[in-house]
Amino acid sequence: MGGFTATNAENRRIVPENPNGRPTMKVVYVVLESQYQSSMTAAVKRINVGNDNMAVECVGYLLEELRNEDAYEQFKKDVEEANIFIGSLIFVQELAEKVVDVVKPARDNLDAVLVFPSMPEVMRLNKVGGFTMKNLGQSKSVVADFMKKKKQEDGSSFEEGMLKLLRTLPKVLKFLPSDKAADARTFMMSFQYWLGGSPENLQSLLTMVGQDYVAPIKKNMEGKEKMVAEEPMLLPDKAIWHPVAPNFVFETPQDYFKWYDNEFCPDAGIDPKTAPTIGILLQKSHINTKDDTHYVSLIAEMESRGARVVPVYSGGLDYSGPVKEYFVGSNGKPIVDTIVNLTGFALVGGPASQDHKKAARVLKELNVPYMCAVPLVFQSFEEWQSSELGLHPIQVALQVSLPEIDGAIEPIIYAGREGATGRSVPLADRVNLLADRSLKWANLKNKKKADKKIAITIFSFPPDKGNVGTAAYLDVFDSIKAVLKQLKEEGYDVGDAPMKKEDIMEAILNDPEAKISSPELNVAYRMSTDEYYELTPYATELEENWGPAPGNLNSDGQNLVVYGKQFGNVFIGVQPSFGYEGDPMRLLFAKSASPHHGFAAYYTYLEKIFKADAVLHFGTHGSLEFMPGKQVGMSGTCYPDRLINSLPSAYLYAANNPSEATIAKRRSYSATVSYLTPPAENAGLYKGLKELKELISSYQGLRENESRGPAIVNSIVSTAYTCNLDKDVDLPDLDTYSALNDTVENRDDIVGSVYAQIMQIESRLLPCGLHTVGVPPTAEEAIATLVNIAQLDRPEDGIEGLPRVIAASVGRDINEVYRGNNQGVLADVELNTRIVEASRAAVRALVVQSTDSSGRVKEVKSIFEDMSGFFGQKKPYTKAIIEAGFPKIEEERMQPVMEYLEFCLKQVVANNELGGIMELLNGEFLMPAPGGDPIRNPDVLPTGRNMHALDPSAIPTTAAVEVSEGVVRKLLEKLSDENDGEYPESIAFTLWGTDNIKTYGESLAQVLALVGVRPIADSLGRVNKVELIPLEELGRPRIDVVVSCSGVFRDLFINQMNLMDRGIKMAAEADEPLDQNFVRKHALQQAEELGVSLREASARVFSNSAGSYSANVGLAIENGGWEDESQLQEQFLSRKGFAFNADKPGMMEAQADLFKSALSTVDVTFQNLDSSEISITDVSHYYDSDPTKVVQGLRNDGKKPKSMMADTTTANAQVRSLSETVRLDARTKLLNPKFYEGMLSTGYEGVREIQKRLRNTMGWSATAGEVDNFVFEDANDTFINDPEMQQRLLDTNPNAFRDMVTTFLEANGRGYWDTSEENIERLQELYAEVEDRIEGV
């Protein structure tokens, strides 16, 4: 089957046993969730046994089951024979369409169609006698109004709207002719019966509709007494419900506590005065239909642990009112210590439309942890258990992604449903975990701070003493110092913890200089194997991968060893590594191995020996959340779940990495706290590049001068060769060229193209230094960030970018200036440079207003409240632009962008990082915020909030589709220009999770654009279908793609993998000429070659198997333990060869042959760079998934594909070759004094950062072979041949320096760097010297 949902509609089919001549009506229903099944079944049986005038045949379908072909065919047949159709909560676009396709043609023959809140196109099917949806709003369609008000102020949703209609119904009925009024009344009554949900209510509904609208029954009733419609039995709209309460529900908290505290608690042995109190949110339909065992079970577990509970339900989908009404006491203080939402939906608006801001506001008023647990809706318990992916993707989108945007944590699955009856069943081990974890969070709120134990966990990656305390962009030990200071101030016991960065390092590393011989870190605890097996319930299961404990990782031979140091009640520990970094065999496994004993022992120690009240994971990122297990919706056998168990976890995560942060939230139950990445500055120029810029500016003054002009051009050409720019710019031959014999126009062209190249390097953004938690940026850093924010147009906010406004003042369109600049037109390069300078000057003028004496911005003084404007004076920023040479600038036109920049400046300085950490450790609610690139989306700021990704059904956005079409056009133009006008036939693509969050799905949209399909949004604005763009409109062939998705992308965007797969298959099945449709051309060849169907052969969307991440190529290269390139290629193929198939969305299938055969047709490999912070040598991810040499090995002609990179880091998007990008990156980072001096200024961590860039540069040699020799040569000159620099590196971090020497030797040994004998000898001597130094000889 392979789908997530097996079909059991047959369990929901009831045929009357003996009609005895009674007329029988047939009812077909389709619902989103299964709790109606048992009530419906009971209602139908009651009618068949007790009603003399009619009998009922009935069959029900769960919405998701309609994906299955057989079930869909059966559904068609059933509807054709039916008298009545009922539908409810049909909110999944492609399935809504299927329902409409079946019911619409049958609508005239059906006696009645009842559709309760659903997508508008389904709602339009309603008919009861003469009543349809059109009648309700006299002139306009009510449904259309619902849709328009999707973003209503009060966030109310369909159900609320319909309930309002119920109340105003008597007024509406006055205007309807009497027969229509009766029909409308029937519809509204049926809606009330449906909401009532109990068997009695549904029995009334069926009887009423049957006797009035189904002809044979109506006829049979002539002269008999009709059943009088019972009043619907409705529970109050919202109330407190407790399973053993005598009067079922309580409408006020006073009534509830009178019974609960005085009668229930004393009997249950709960002390109402001291007990922690958990607020629980329930779904009313489960209580109506009495399908509540999963609720009862959780309440019982909590009470048996001595907690009080306040279980609240609401009939509408906006829970913000009930939360305030029932969880806040008469004194205005919250009664509850933790809130657990068991509905699985967003707090306001449920599955339809949400108001996240309102939800977060209400939750912050209560200020307690908010957990959103998930009941399985579309899968039975067995299906979820056997699925590698875990929770169904539709459910992840509705019930994990959306609650996260409210600020919810911990999506623990606590209930399943029984296949046969559709009833909810509690999952015992999950219910226990949920009870334990919710009480641990409550404990953080109630325990005295002096008694609370906190475990700070730091990472070491790759495992080596030189790498302890690694985290992206974070100065870890300096930040720990800040956190310790804050803990101490707030009254936590930090013992004798040192308050100097070096002393903290000393305590954990023994000796940061590593002058002594022990390579070991400080040992905090030795755990005997007996103790380990006794306290770690799953320890024996690790033996399959690692043999019996203790093994040889984190062990001294007898015991397992925990590294770290305790100060008072605070423990700072080092998380062990994955354990298979250096083992070539394990790196090849298609699925990742379990954690090793040392890793398990570390978490056992935290929870059961140190007895931590909470863990603080320090920085991006460790290995806990990437351990094997399901993708989302962990079971008790998934390793992240076993390791973290009941420990509350706070996780400090870089704000620009929302995708991995989301995995930490879902797989390791962590609440995240975002931290700022260091601000980016312009890379600037140095050495020969600086000299070139000076030469160019003197040429501009002397270009007409016949003797000096040409002489300068000759120097420019020769200096450009010295700087290796000949690879990026078309330079004339050095030996034969003389500028004297050349025209002025040609000279301008040469100078212009060199100039454009240098400006590209100079204006490249560089993250400078490392961030320390809680330190606001300096004025210079703020300016750097704001200049980048200022250059983007933001049409949705009515903001023009600053460069656009400045260019307009001299009558130019900025896009034309960019185009001329990229082509090296001297005048445009010059103008572009002046515009950049002018916008920088304007931003500086804005920031200077708010800078204090220490050069930092602490509070923002508004430039707009300044009175000087009255006296006709211009604003400081306007003056700055005029002084920069643009006298005609319009102040008015700049106002929107400048006001926006001032708002952004406030966000940049409103840092709450230390505050955020403390809020979590104190058991408070941490406000949610999106993660991503602060330049594209300044809402990411201020940091120190709980980070979430975006609503996965919202991408790609229309704006992203437009940008991506532009990039695809540039890419194809560039490729066909270089290939005599021929288009490439196939492009291999890499998709990343974070990039698609930052850009709202740009690279995803590029894949669709190449194939020639267009994403379409449904009426709720969610993107979940695609259509083919006709070839005439496309104006070029459809290009084939092979998409390799990162494991993170697979976790977050399974719905988008579905979109791509459907779009590509659509293209493959289009009956078009093969020279115009390369997707079809290749798929037909593969189908024949592999003996599969065309549809199977067009699988193009690949990733790792569920629960595994990365091709491990990065791990192999970082640790040096790889034989040769073929091993890396083999790893890539075996780990990335799992196909996604929209026809069977429940799993990733191993399809290595298809993967290889698709890759063998690839002409071009392609990746995107979307933000200046993470470039291609900053992280190993980019080359880890680069298939360039893999393709070369698979192609029949052995030709290496072209490697291209799109760069959308600035408003001026460009497409470059990979080797160009590697050179640009090396010149701006590794070889740039501004970069390496900035890094070295942070000391120990800085050396490691430089070495990481060198190692990653070599990674590109290994996977793509696109690194020029000069990059290694210049790096060797900079770091090794300069004795003073060599000494600094050696003294600061000898371990990392040793890695650097090794990397150079390895690059030479593997043939990536060709250099002199003496260089190699020098490196070999150095290696021996460093070894001695580290061993302390």
PDB file of N, CA and C in Angstrom, residues 337-338 369 371 409-410 436-446 613-614 646-650 669-671 919-924:
ATOM      1  N   ASP A 337      -0.147  25.681  35.904  1.00  0.00           N
ATOM      2  CA  ASP A 337       1.319  25.796  35.791  1.00  0.00           C
ATOM      3  C   ASP A 337       1.824  25.399  34.408  1.00  0.00           C
ATOM      4  N   THR A 338       1.032  24.585  33.705  1.00  0.00           N
ATOM      5  CA  THR A 338       1.373  24.178  32.339  1.00  0.00           C
ATOM      6  C   THR A 338       0.054  24.003  31.603  1.00  0.00           C
ATOM      7  N   PRO A 369       4.309  27.218  30.301  1.00  0.00           N
ATOM      8  CA  PRO A 369       4.658  26.418  29.122  1.00  0.00           C
ATOM      9  C   PRO A 369       3.395  25.912  28.427  1.00  0.00           C
ATOM     10  N   MET A 371       2.139  23.088  25.749  1.00  0.00           N
ATOM     11  CA  MET A 371       2.488  21.892  24.975  1.00  0.00           C
ATOM     12  C   MET A 371       1.312  21.517  24.081  1.00  0.00           C
ATOM     13  N   ILE A 409       5.157  23.781  22.122  1.00  0.00           N
ATOM     14  CA  ILE A 409       6.338  22.902  22.121  1.00  0.00           C
ATOM     15  C   ILE A 409       5.876  21.450  22.228  1.00  0.00           C
ATOM     16  N   GLU A 410       6.783  20.535  21.903  1.00  0.00           N
ATOM     17  CA  GLU A 410       6.621  19.095  22.182  1.00  0.00           C
ATOM     18  C   GLU A 410       5.431  18.398  21.510  1.00  0.00           C
ATOM     19  N   ASP A 436       4.613  12.920  32.468  1.00  0.00           N
ATOM     20  CA  ASP A 436       5.906  13.223  33.107  1.00  0.00           C
ATOM     21  C   ASP A 436       6.443  14.579  32.660  1.00  0.00           C
ATOM     22  N   ARG A 437       6.436  14.796  31.329  1.00  0.00           N
ATOM     23  CA  ARG A 437       7.061  16.017  30.804  1.00  0.00           C
ATOM     24  C   ARG A 437       6.272  17.271  31.207  1.00  0.00           C
ATOM     25  N   SER A 438       4.926  17.170  31.207  1.00  0.00           N
ATOM     26  CA  SER A 438       4.163  18.374  31.555  1.00  0.00           C
ATOM     27  C   SER A 438       4.400  18.733  33.030  1.00  0.00           C
ATOM     28  N   LEU A 439       4.586  17.708  33.876  1.00  0.00           N
ATOM     29  CA  LEU A 439       4.830  17.998  35.297  1.00  0.00           C
ATOM     30  C   LEU A 439       6.255  18.507  35.520  1.00  0.00           C
ATOM     31  N   LYS A 440       7.213  18.038  34.686  1.00  0.00           N
ATOM     32  CA  LYS A 440       8.589  18.561  34.821  1.00  0.00           C
ATOM     33  C   LYS A 440       8.612  20.055  34.487  1.00  0.00           C
ATOM     34  N   TRP A 441       7.830  20.456  33.449  1.00  0.00           N
ATOM     35  CA  TRP A 441       7.774  21.891  33.120  1.00  0.00           C
ATOM     36  C   TRP A 441       7.117  22.666  34.265  1.00  0.00           C
ATOM     37  N   ALA A 442       6.060  22.084  34.862  1.00  0.00           N
ATOM     38  CA  ALA A 442       5.392  22.755  35.982  1.00  0.00           C
ATOM     39  C   ALA A 442       6.367  22.909  37.148  1.00  0.00           C
ATOM     40  N   ASN A 443       7.197  21.883  37.333  1.00  0.00           N
ATOM     41  CA  ASN A 443       8.186  21.889  38.407  1.00  0.00           C
ATOM     42  C   ASN A 443       9.177  23.050  38.240  1.00  0.00           C
ATOM     43  N   LEU A 444       9.527  23.357  36.960  1.00  0.00           N
ATOM     44  CA  LEU A 444      10.457  24.481  36.733  1.00  0.00           C
ATOM     45  C   LEU A 444       9.828  25.791  37.213  1.00  0.00           C
ATOM     46  N   LYS A 445       8.502  25.861  37.138  1.00  0.00           N
ATOM     47  CA  LYS A 445       7.838  27.090  37.570  1.00  0.00           C
ATOM     48  C   LYS A 445       7.813  27.173  39.103  1.00  0.00           C
ATOM     49  N   ASN A 446       7.636  26.003  39.748  1.00  0.00           N
ATOM     50  CA  ASN A 446       7.361  26.026  41.193  1.00  0.00           C
ATOM     51  C   ASN A 446       8.576  25.808  42.101  1.00  0.00           C
ATOM     52  N   ASP A 613      16.921  19.336  36.384  1.00  0.00           N
ATOM     53  CA  ASP A 613      15.540  19.789  36.198  1.00  0.00           C
ATOM     54  C   ASP A 613      15.326  20.255  34.765  1.00  0.00           C
ATOM     55  N   ALA A 614      16.414  20.673  34.106  1.00  0.00           N
ATOM     56  CA  ALA A 614      16.310  21.060  32.695  1.00  0.00           C
ATOM     57  C   ALA A 614      17.698  20.995  32.072  1.00  0.00           C
ATOM     58  N   SER A 646      12.397  12.332  29.919  1.00  0.00           N
ATOM     59  CA  SER A 646      11.462  13.299  30.520  1.00  0.00           C
ATOM     60  C   SER A 646      12.110  14.650  30.806  1.00  0.00           C
ATOM     61  N   LEU A 647      13.334  14.865  30.315  1.00  0.00           N
ATOM     62  CA  LEU A 647      14.029  16.117  30.644  1.00  0.00           C
ATOM     63  C   LEU A 647      13.506  17.294  29.804  1.00  0.00           C
ATOM     64  N   PRO A 648      13.064  18.382  30.442  1.00  0.00           N
ATOM     65  CA  PRO A 648      12.766  19.580  29.647  1.00  0.00           C
ATOM     66  C   PRO A 648      14.060  20.096  29.010  1.00  0.00           C
ATOM     67  N   SER A 649      13.979  20.474  27.737  1.00  0.00           N
ATOM     68  CA  SER A 649      15.200  20.894  27.041  1.00  0.00           C
ATOM     69  C   SER A 649      15.020  22.279  26.434  1.00  0.00           C
ATOM     70  N   ALA A 650      15.948  23.180  26.764  1.00  0.00           N
ATOM     71  CA  ALA A 650      15.989  24.484  26.093  1.00  0.00           C
ATOM     72  C   ALA A 650      17.174  24.430  25.145  1.00  0.00           C
ATOM     73  N   TYR A 669      12.128  17.283  21.396  1.00  0.00           N
ATOM     74  CA  TYR A 669      11.246  18.006  22.319  1.00  0.00           C
ATOM     75  C   TYR A 669      11.927  19.216  22.949  1.00  0.00           C
ATOM     76  N   SER A 670      12.631  19.990  22.147  1.00  0.00           N
ATOM     77  CA  SER A 670      13.334  21.142  22.724  1.00  0.00           C
ATOM     78  C   SER A 670      12.567  22.432  22.448  1.00  0.00           C
ATOM     79  N   ALA A 671      12.563  23.321  23.434  1.00  0.00           N
ATOM     80  CA  ALA A 671      12.061  24.673  23.162  1.00  0.00           C
ATOM     81  C   ALA A 671      13.283  25.475  22.728  1.00  0.00           C
ATOM     82  N   GLU A 919      13.541  32.608  30.816  1.00  0.00           N
ATOM     83  CA  GLU A 919      12.094  32.360  30.807  1.00  0.00           C
ATOM     84  C   GLU A 919      11.825  30.856  30.738  1.00  0.00           C
ATOM     85  N   LEU A 920      12.581  30.147  29.891  1.00  0.00           N
ATOM     86  CA  LEU A 920      12.360  28.697  29.782  1.00  0.00           C
ATOM     87  C   LEU A 920      12.767  27.988  31.069  1.00  0.00           C
ATOM     88  N   LEU A 921      13.936  28.350  31.620  1.00  0.00           N
ATOM     89  CA  LEU A 921      14.396  27.654  32.835  1.00  0.00           C
ATOM     90  C   LEU A 921      13.472  27.958  34.015  1.00  0.00           C
ATOM     91  N   ASN A 922      12.757  29.086  33.944  1.00  0.00           N
ATOM     92  CA  ASN A 922      11.828  29.422  35.027  1.00  0.00           C
ATOM     93  C   ASN A 922      10.412  28.934  34.750  1.00  0.00           C
ATOM     94  N   GLY A 923      10.249  28.118  33.676  1.00  0.00           N
ATOM     95  CA  GLY A 923       8.927  27.551  33.385  1.00  0.00           C
ATOM     96  C   GLY A 923       7.919  28.580  32.917  1.00  0.00           C
ATOM     97  N   GLU A 924       8.372  29.507  32.067  1.00  0.00           N
ATOM     98  CA  GLU A 924       7.439  30.507  31.534  1.00  0.00           C
ATOM     99  C   GLU A 924       7.197  30.261  30.049  1.00  0.00           C
TER     100      GLU A 924
END
